[in-house]
C-alpha cells in the first residue's frame, strides 16, 4: 500500500509539472511562429530532446518492452524502424525542410508544385494526426486505470485534459519544454532504472541465455515479414508525417535539424534495444505473466511494480505516461496546424472563398485563433478515444493512405526536379484509392475482422501505383512553371520572400 501511494504521488507531481510548463511556455509565445514552431529557435539540446520525445510514444516504450517479453531481442525492430525513419529524414531531407520556413507538409507541396490540387493532402494529414492523438490519449489512460482505479472514460478525460491545457496555453514552446522533462524521465526510467534492475533480477545475460530458448536471441525471431512491415509503415511514415516535420521546422539552423535529428535517431535505436532487453529479462524474472490473456503491454507495469524498489516504480510509470503524452501533444498541435493552415482554405475554395489563416498584422489574435483550434481538436480527440474501442484500426487506415498516397509526391518533389503538380495530384489520388480499395477488398474477404485493415498489401500496391503514375504523368506533362521553380529553389537555398513565415502563394 505504501509503495502504491508513493507511485501515485510521483505520477501526480509529474502531471502538475506538465501544467506548470504550459504556463512557462506561454511567456515565450507572442506570435504564430512561436505558437506553432517555437519561433524556429531550438538549438541542438532542445531539438534533439523534443524530436526523440515525439517519436518515442507508448508503442515504443510500453509496447517495446512487451515485444521483448514475447519475442526476445528481435522485439527491438519496431523502435529500430522508428529510429531509422528519424535518421533518414534528418540526414537526407531535414536541412532542406528547415530552410523552407513553412508550417505544414501541404505547404511544401504547394511551394514545390504551385498546384491547388496538392492541398487535398491536408485532409489525409489531418485524419492521420487526429487519430494519432486519439490513440496516444487512450494509451496513457490505461496507466491511470491501473494506478488510480478510475473508469476508462474518466482516465482518458483527465489525462487528455492535462495535455490539452498545456498544449493550448503555450503551443509548441510549452510542448517543447514539457518534452525535455519527458525525455529525461524516459531516459532515466529505461536506461538507468528498468534495464539494470531487470537484468539483475534475471541473473544477467548469461542467466537469461541459460533459461530461455535460443530463438529469443535470434535477431529475426519476430519474423522477417513483420520486420519488413515495421520499416514500410513506420520508417516511411516518419519521413512525411506532419507531427515530425513540424519538429523539424522548430530547428534554429539546417545543421541543428540534420545532426540533432540524427542524434535523436541513434537514441531511438538504443532505446529500442534497451526495451527489448528489459522485456527479455522480465521473461525470466517474471515468467508467470499471462500475455495471451492480459496482452503484452501489461509487462511494463508488472516490471515497474514487481522488480523495482519502492518509489522507483512510480518514476518508471511516469516515464510511460511521459512517452504517451509527448506523442499526443505533438500530434495535437500538428492536427491543429494542418486544419487551420491547409484544410480550412482548401474547403473554403470549394465555395469560391479565400481564407487568410495567418494574421501577421495582429500576432495576438493569431495566437488566440491557434489556441481555439488546438482546444477544439483536442476535445474531439478525447471524445474519439472515449467512444472508440479500436482507434488503432482508424489510425492504421490513415497511416496506410499517408504512406501509400502521399509519400511519392512529397519525396518526389524533394529529389526530382522534373516532377509536376499534375503528376503529384494524380499520384496522390491513385495511390490513396488503390490503398483504400485494396484494404476494403481484403477486409471483405477476410475470415477474421480487421485482418484486411492490418494487411501489408494495401501499402505495397498503393506505393507502386502512386510511383508509376507520378513518373509517367510527370514525363507526359509540361515541366513545373519556371516562376514556381525559382521560388522553390530560392527557399531551398535558404532564402525566401523577406525571410518571412508566410504561406506560399499558389500560382496556378
XYZ file of C-alpha atoms in Angstrom:
508
model
C 0.000 0.000 0.000
C 2.838 2.422 0.876
C 4.514 1.670 -2.447
C 1.263 2.293 -4.331
C 0.742 5.641 -2.585
C 4.300 6.716 -3.374
C 3.903 5.688 -7.023
C 0.695 7.701 -7.256
C 2.353 10.725 -5.632
C 5.232 10.660 -8.129
C 2.894 10.485 -11.125
C 0.715 13.289 -9.717
C 3.773 15.517 -9.222
C 4.766 14.811 -12.821
C 1.300 15.770 -14.105
C 1.331 19.017 -12.132
C 4.767 19.783 -13.565
C 3.371 19.414 -17.084
C 0.762 22.074 -16.357
C 3.483 24.333 -14.941
C 5.473 24.006 -18.167
C 2.356 25.096 -20.025
C 2.372 28.403 -18.175
C 6.131 28.758 -18.625
C 5.796 28.268 -22.377
C 3.021 30.884 -22.511
C 5.509 33.613 -21.631
C 7.545 32.760 -24.746
C 4.572 32.706 -27.119
C 3.952 36.043 -28.841
C 3.074 35.209 -32.444
C 2.121 32.485 -34.905
C 5.702 31.241 -35.310
C 6.203 30.976 -31.539
C 2.988 29.013 -31.065
C 3.354 26.590 -33.965
C 7.124 26.083 -34.343
C 8.681 27.558 -31.160
C 9.876 30.592 -33.100
C 12.189 28.338 -35.167
C 14.776 28.896 -32.432
C 15.577 25.455 -30.969
C 19.259 24.634 -30.518
C 20.829 21.145 -30.513
C 19.838 20.095 -26.975
C 16.196 21.205 -27.074
C 15.753 19.979 -30.650
C 17.213 16.513 -30.021
C 15.110 16.045 -26.901
C 11.840 17.136 -28.474
C 12.417 15.036 -31.620
C 13.184 11.914 -29.574
C 10.207 12.574 -27.295
C 7.637 12.942 -30.057
C 8.579 9.726 -31.906
C 9.022 7.510 -28.820
C 5.470 7.063 -27.616
C 3.572 4.297 -25.884
C 4.159 1.795 -28.684
C 7.919 2.316 -28.403
C 8.078 2.310 -24.604
C 5.358 0.047 -23.221
C 4.920 -1.857 -26.485
C 8.671 -2.320 -26.991
C 9.077 -3.971 -23.581
C 6.110 -6.214 -24.327
C 7.595 -7.270 -27.664
C 10.862 -8.101 -25.899
C 8.983 -10.306 -23.434
C 7.180 -12.120 -26.243
C 9.901 -12.394 -28.898
C 13.210 -11.597 -27.208
C 15.885 -9.363 -28.688
C 14.075 -9.139 -32.041
C 11.342 -7.201 -30.259
C 13.525 -4.140 -30.812
C 12.725 -3.889 -34.532
C 9.618 -1.727 -34.083
C 11.614 1.044 -32.388
C 14.644 0.492 -34.636
C 12.399 1.151 -37.643
C 11.248 4.383 -35.998
C 14.855 5.376 -35.327
C 15.762 4.581 -38.931
C 12.985 6.884 -40.109
C 14.280 9.730 -37.951
C 17.839 9.114 -39.197
C 16.860 9.091 -42.867
C 14.673 12.165 -42.554
C 17.379 14.050 -40.683
C 20.352 13.158 -42.872
C 18.608 13.338 -46.243
C 15.835 15.938 -46.013
C 15.744 17.851 -42.699
C 18.223 20.521 -43.801
C 16.127 21.321 -46.868
C 12.843 21.188 -44.949
C 14.140 23.599 -42.304
C 15.132 26.152 -44.950
C 11.622 26.313 -46.403
C 10.277 28.364 -43.449
C 6.780 26.899 -43.710
C 4.358 25.267 -41.278
C 2.915 22.167 -42.968
C 3.718 19.358 -45.388
C 0.945 20.565 -47.695
C 2.585 23.994 -47.892
C 5.758 22.291 -49.090
C 3.758 20.646 -51.884
C 2.177 23.982 -52.766
C 5.551 25.736 -52.861
C 7.178 22.970 -54.908
C 4.400 22.308 -57.430
C 2.312 25.524 -57.403
C -0.845 23.434 -57.673
C -4.216 23.797 -55.926
C -4.766 20.043 -56.220
C -1.954 19.186 -53.802
C -3.865 20.916 -50.989
C -6.001 17.778 -50.725
C -3.084 16.204 -48.862
C -4.084 18.282 -45.840
C -7.238 16.225 -45.350
C -5.276 12.956 -45.185
C -2.719 14.550 -42.857
C -5.454 15.860 -40.565
C -7.024 12.400 -40.288
C -3.636 10.855 -39.525
C -2.609 13.361 -36.844
C -6.036 13.363 -35.186
C -6.117 9.567 -34.956
C -2.533 9.502 -33.675
C -3.537 11.931 -30.933
C -6.615 9.852 -30.030
C -4.577 6.635 -29.932
C -1.975 8.143 -27.603
C -4.686 9.628 -25.397
C -6.336 6.254 -24.952
C -2.947 4.605 -24.332
C -1.760 6.648 -21.365
C -5.208 6.409 -19.817
C -4.528 2.685 -19.324
C -1.781 3.644 -16.842
C -4.255 5.815 -14.920
C -6.788 2.984 -14.794
C -4.230 0.707 -13.133
C -2.714 3.381 -10.899
C -5.797 5.246 -9.697
C -8.500 2.625 -10.258
C -10.513 5.019 -12.398
C -13.063 4.174 -15.053
C -11.524 4.185 -18.553
C -13.559 7.187 -19.733
C -12.597 9.246 -16.677
C -8.926 8.314 -17.082
C -8.969 9.406 -20.733
C -10.767 12.648 -19.901
C -8.386 13.626 -17.075
C -5.190 12.668 -18.922
C -6.399 14.251 -22.138
C -7.341 17.449 -20.313
C -3.801 17.824 -18.935
C -2.243 17.517 -22.399
C -4.933 19.812 -23.782
C -4.280 22.529 -21.187
C -0.505 22.796 -21.570
C -0.682 22.456 -25.359
C -3.352 25.144 -25.673
C -1.703 27.636 -23.340
C 1.762 27.804 -24.823
C 1.673 25.838 -28.059
C 4.963 24.425 -29.301
C 7.025 26.241 -26.657
C 5.080 24.557 -23.841
C 5.220 21.221 -25.643
C 8.982 21.580 -26.192
C 9.674 22.381 -22.545
C 7.445 19.505 -21.434
C 9.212 17.230 -23.924
C 12.566 17.939 -22.306
C 11.284 16.717 -18.947
C 9.656 13.742 -20.632
C 12.885 12.954 -22.498
C 14.905 12.994 -19.256
C 12.326 10.889 -17.387
C 12.195 8.310 -20.186
C 15.984 8.146 -20.374
C 16.375 7.659 -16.639
C 13.426 5.280 -16.428
C 14.524 2.975 -19.248
C 18.331 3.085 -19.281
C 19.239 3.786 -15.660
C 16.428 2.041 -13.771
C 14.431 -0.606 -15.629
C 17.310 -2.068 -17.647
C 19.823 -2.679 -14.806
C 17.225 -3.768 -12.244
C 15.547 -6.194 -14.662
C 18.802 -7.707 -15.900
C 19.972 -8.113 -12.316
C 16.726 -9.842 -11.328
C 17.117 -12.199 -14.289
C 20.739 -13.093 -13.487
C 22.327 -11.048 -16.264
C 22.575 -12.009 -19.931
C 24.216 -15.342 -19.077
C 21.398 -16.173 -16.689
C 18.802 -15.254 -19.301
C 20.523 -17.233 -22.045
C 20.548 -20.353 -19.889
C 16.822 -20.131 -19.107
C 15.196 -19.213 -22.412
C 15.008 -20.804 -25.816
C 17.775 -19.844 -28.260
C 15.172 -18.208 -30.527
C 14.890 -15.320 -28.045
C 18.402 -14.259 -29.031
C 17.815 -14.540 -32.788
C 17.809 -11.143 -34.463
C 14.942 -12.177 -36.786
C 12.970 -14.119 -34.207
C 9.911 -11.882 -34.625
C 9.711 -12.839 -38.309
C 11.133 -11.298 -41.472
C 7.688 -10.233 -42.725
C 6.964 -8.370 -39.504
C 10.322 -6.594 -39.633
C 9.665 -5.513 -43.232
C 6.230 -4.249 -42.208
C 7.719 -2.116 -39.435
C 10.113 -0.447 -41.869
C 7.480 0.094 -44.551
C 4.900 1.558 -42.170
C 6.965 3.407 -39.567
C 10.172 4.345 -41.393
C 8.368 5.615 -44.486
C 5.574 7.195 -42.422
C 8.061 9.152 -40.341
C 9.591 10.624 -43.493
C 6.402 12.548 -44.296
C 4.336 12.854 -41.087
C 3.238 16.391 -40.153
C 3.973 15.757 -36.459
C 7.622 15.004 -37.330
C 8.044 17.752 -39.927
C 6.656 20.308 -37.500
C 9.505 19.442 -35.144
C 11.987 19.936 -37.998
C 10.505 23.409 -38.539
C 11.469 24.303 -34.941
C 15.220 23.865 -35.564
C 17.314 27.027 -35.436
C 19.523 26.068 -38.385
C 19.716 23.331 -41.046
C 22.694 21.899 -39.164
C 20.660 21.555 -35.978
C 17.866 19.854 -37.929
C 20.307 17.471 -39.579
C 22.625 16.478 -36.753
C 20.262 16.979 -33.834
C 17.768 14.744 -35.613
C 20.437 12.156 -36.421
C 21.360 12.064 -32.733
C 17.701 11.524 -31.859
C 17.532 8.675 -34.392
C 20.539 6.923 -32.859
C 18.993 7.423 -29.409
C 15.779 5.765 -30.650
C 17.683 2.700 -31.846
C 19.422 2.346 -28.465
C 16.053 2.865 -26.764
C 14.569 0.018 -28.781
C 17.424 -2.337 -27.863
C 17.062 -1.426 -24.176
C 13.303 -2.042 -24.253
C 13.746 -5.461 -25.836
C 16.370 -6.422 -23.234
C 14.054 -5.311 -20.417
C 11.279 -7.469 -21.831
C 13.669 -10.392 -22.273
C 14.861 -10.055 -18.673
C 11.268 -9.910 -17.459
C 10.622 -13.159 -19.331
C 12.989 -14.846 -16.873
C 12.328 -12.785 -13.735
C 8.518 -12.747 -14.148
C 7.696 -15.897 -16.141
C 4.092 -16.138 -14.923
C 2.744 -13.093 -16.782
C -0.165 -14.274 -18.942
C 0.392 -12.148 -22.042
C -2.207 -14.116 -24.002
C -4.963 -13.141 -21.608
C -3.735 -9.709 -20.464
C -1.813 -8.555 -23.534
C 1.897 -7.868 -23.911
C 1.579 -4.236 -22.815
C 0.993 -5.305 -19.211
C 4.644 -6.413 -18.922
C 5.886 -2.832 -18.491
C 3.644 -2.189 -15.456
C 4.493 -5.599 -13.989
C 8.209 -4.812 -14.140
C 7.635 -1.383 -12.595
C 5.645 -2.738 -9.655
C 7.400 -6.074 -9.016
C 11.080 -5.684 -9.901
C 11.858 -2.106 -8.899
C 12.336 -0.679 -5.382
C 9.628 1.405 -3.724
C 9.414 4.820 -5.351
C 11.426 3.832 -8.411
C 8.354 2.148 -9.863
C 6.476 5.451 -9.744
C 9.177 7.167 -11.755
C 9.087 4.385 -14.334
C 5.295 4.625 -14.607
C 5.706 8.369 -15.046
C 8.140 7.572 -17.877
C 5.406 5.589 -19.639
C 2.931 8.430 -19.225
C 5.604 10.859 -20.465
C 6.152 8.805 -23.608
C 2.466 8.776 -24.465
C 1.839 12.420 -23.609
C 4.733 13.658 -25.755
C 3.294 11.850 -28.782
C -0.251 13.025 -28.027
C 0.734 16.686 -27.658
C 2.858 16.608 -30.805
C 0.041 15.059 -32.816
C -2.475 17.532 -31.389
C -0.623 20.688 -32.401
C 0.132 19.088 -35.787
C -3.582 18.408 -36.331
C -4.484 21.972 -35.365
C -1.818 23.420 -37.659
C -2.963 21.360 -40.649
C -6.644 22.082 -40.003
C -6.169 25.844 -39.876
C -3.413 26.296 -42.462
C -4.436 23.670 -45.050
C -7.904 22.201 -44.645
C -9.911 25.389 -43.974
C -8.545 27.264 -47.034
C -8.932 24.143 -49.201
C -12.559 23.578 -48.194
C -13.338 27.294 -48.474
C -12.052 27.144 -52.042
C -14.861 24.734 -52.922
C -17.267 27.616 -52.352
C -15.155 30.208 -54.130
C -13.961 31.841 -50.926
C -10.449 32.821 -49.877
C -9.407 32.456 -46.246
C -6.328 34.092 -44.738
C -5.202 31.990 -41.778
C -2.038 33.942 -40.986
C -2.975 37.205 -39.254
C 0.513 38.738 -39.233
C -0.894 42.240 -38.609
C -2.306 41.101 -35.273
C 0.004 38.453 -33.710
C -2.052 38.265 -30.508
C -5.213 37.481 -32.473
C -3.298 34.889 -34.475
C -2.167 33.063 -31.318
C -5.720 33.082 -29.950
C -7.020 31.573 -33.183
C -4.445 28.782 -32.972
C -5.409 28.116 -29.347
C -9.031 27.728 -30.396
C -8.039 25.093 -32.972
C -5.857 23.180 -30.506
C -8.607 23.268 -27.897
C -11.341 22.190 -30.312
C -9.422 19.329 -31.908
C -8.127 18.228 -28.503
C -11.696 17.807 -27.307
C -12.512 15.867 -30.487
C -9.523 13.542 -29.923
C -10.585 12.893 -26.317
C -14.141 12.072 -27.417
C -12.848 9.729 -30.156
C -10.602 7.961 -27.638
C -13.522 7.523 -25.204
C -16.187 6.272 -27.610
C -13.989 4.202 -29.938
C -12.730 0.837 -28.747
C -10.392 0.311 -31.686
C -8.858 3.669 -32.586
C -5.814 1.730 -33.811
C -7.805 0.497 -36.825
C -8.646 4.080 -37.797
C -5.014 5.105 -37.276
C -3.873 2.204 -39.481
C -6.175 3.333 -42.286
C -4.853 6.902 -42.035
C -1.235 5.669 -41.862
C -1.697 3.449 -44.922
C -3.193 6.263 -47.003
C -0.496 8.637 -45.738
C 2.281 6.337 -46.985
C 0.541 4.749 -49.960
C -0.965 8.005 -51.205
C 1.340 10.888 -50.260
C 4.886 9.527 -49.918
C 5.789 9.549 -53.616
C 4.516 13.081 -54.283
C 6.302 14.502 -51.216
C 9.668 12.786 -51.640
C 9.461 13.114 -55.412
C 9.167 16.872 -55.033
C 12.239 16.947 -52.825
C 14.521 14.842 -55.057
C 13.260 15.107 -58.683
C 13.079 18.463 -60.461
C 11.025 17.039 -63.353
C 8.090 16.096 -61.091
C 4.992 18.178 -61.874
C 1.957 19.340 -59.926
C -0.460 17.372 -62.125
C 1.635 14.246 -61.559
C 1.735 14.855 -57.807
C -2.036 15.272 -57.607
C -2.643 12.214 -59.811
C -0.220 10.051 -57.809
C -1.862 11.077 -54.525
C -5.321 10.300 -55.873
C -4.378 6.962 -57.444
C -2.224 5.862 -54.506
C -4.938 6.701 -51.984
C -7.692 4.987 -53.983
C -5.617 1.845 -54.604
C -4.552 1.665 -50.948
C -8.069 2.133 -49.598
C -9.640 -0.083 -52.275
C -7.231 -2.951 -51.610
C -7.891 -2.627 -47.899
C -11.663 -2.833 -48.426
C -11.388 -5.867 -50.718
C -9.123 -7.698 -48.275
C -11.400 -6.838 -45.352
C -14.489 -8.136 -47.186
C -12.735 -11.433 -47.894
C -11.016 -11.718 -44.512
C -12.002 -14.574 -42.217
C -11.055 -12.551 -39.129
C -12.358 -8.975 -38.650
C -9.755 -6.212 -39.265
C -7.318 -8.604 -40.985
C -7.787 -6.660 -44.197
C -7.118 -3.343 -42.478
C -3.933 -4.608 -40.837
C -2.635 -6.304 -44.015
C 0.558 -5.115 -45.726
C -0.653 -5.386 -49.331
C -2.623 -2.075 -49.399
C 0.522 -0.011 -48.770
C 2.581 -2.002 -51.282
C 0.010 -1.694 -54.061
C -0.659 1.954 -53.271
C 3.039 2.855 -53.340
C 3.674 1.042 -56.625
C 0.653 2.602 -58.329
C 1.489 6.055 -56.972
C 5.112 5.850 -58.160
C 4.179 4.665 -61.659
C 1.596 7.407 -62.099
C 3.932 10.095 -60.746
C 6.751 9.234 -63.140
C 4.524 8.674 -66.166
C 2.412 11.819 -65.765
C 5.482 13.960 -64.986
C 7.117 12.890 -68.239
C 3.902 13.413 -70.229
C 3.108 16.897 -68.899
C 4.846 20.247 -69.093
C 7.575 20.918 -66.518
C 6.618 22.926 -63.459
C 6.262 26.650 -64.189
C 9.643 28.389 -64.169
C 8.490 31.029 -61.672
C 7.349 28.337 -59.257
C 10.656 26.506 -59.548
C 12.621 29.729 -58.997
C 10.657 30.392 -55.817
C 11.234 26.814 -54.690
C 14.960 26.904 -55.385
C 15.246 30.230 -53.562
C 13.708 28.654 -50.441
C 15.846 25.523 -50.713
C 18.926 27.737 -50.951
C 17.960 29.249 -47.608
C 16.219 32.394 -48.782
C 12.594 33.448 -49.006
C 10.456 36.469 -49.588
C 11.749 38.837 -46.892
C 12.794 35.732 -44.892
C 9.165 35.567 -43.755
C 6.983 32.764 -42.439
C 4.221 33.489 -44.939
C 2.261 30.685 -46.579
C 3.430 30.081 -50.163
C 1.188 31.559 -52.847
C -0.447 29.312 -55.444
C 0.476 30.251 -58.977
C -1.969 28.141 -60.920
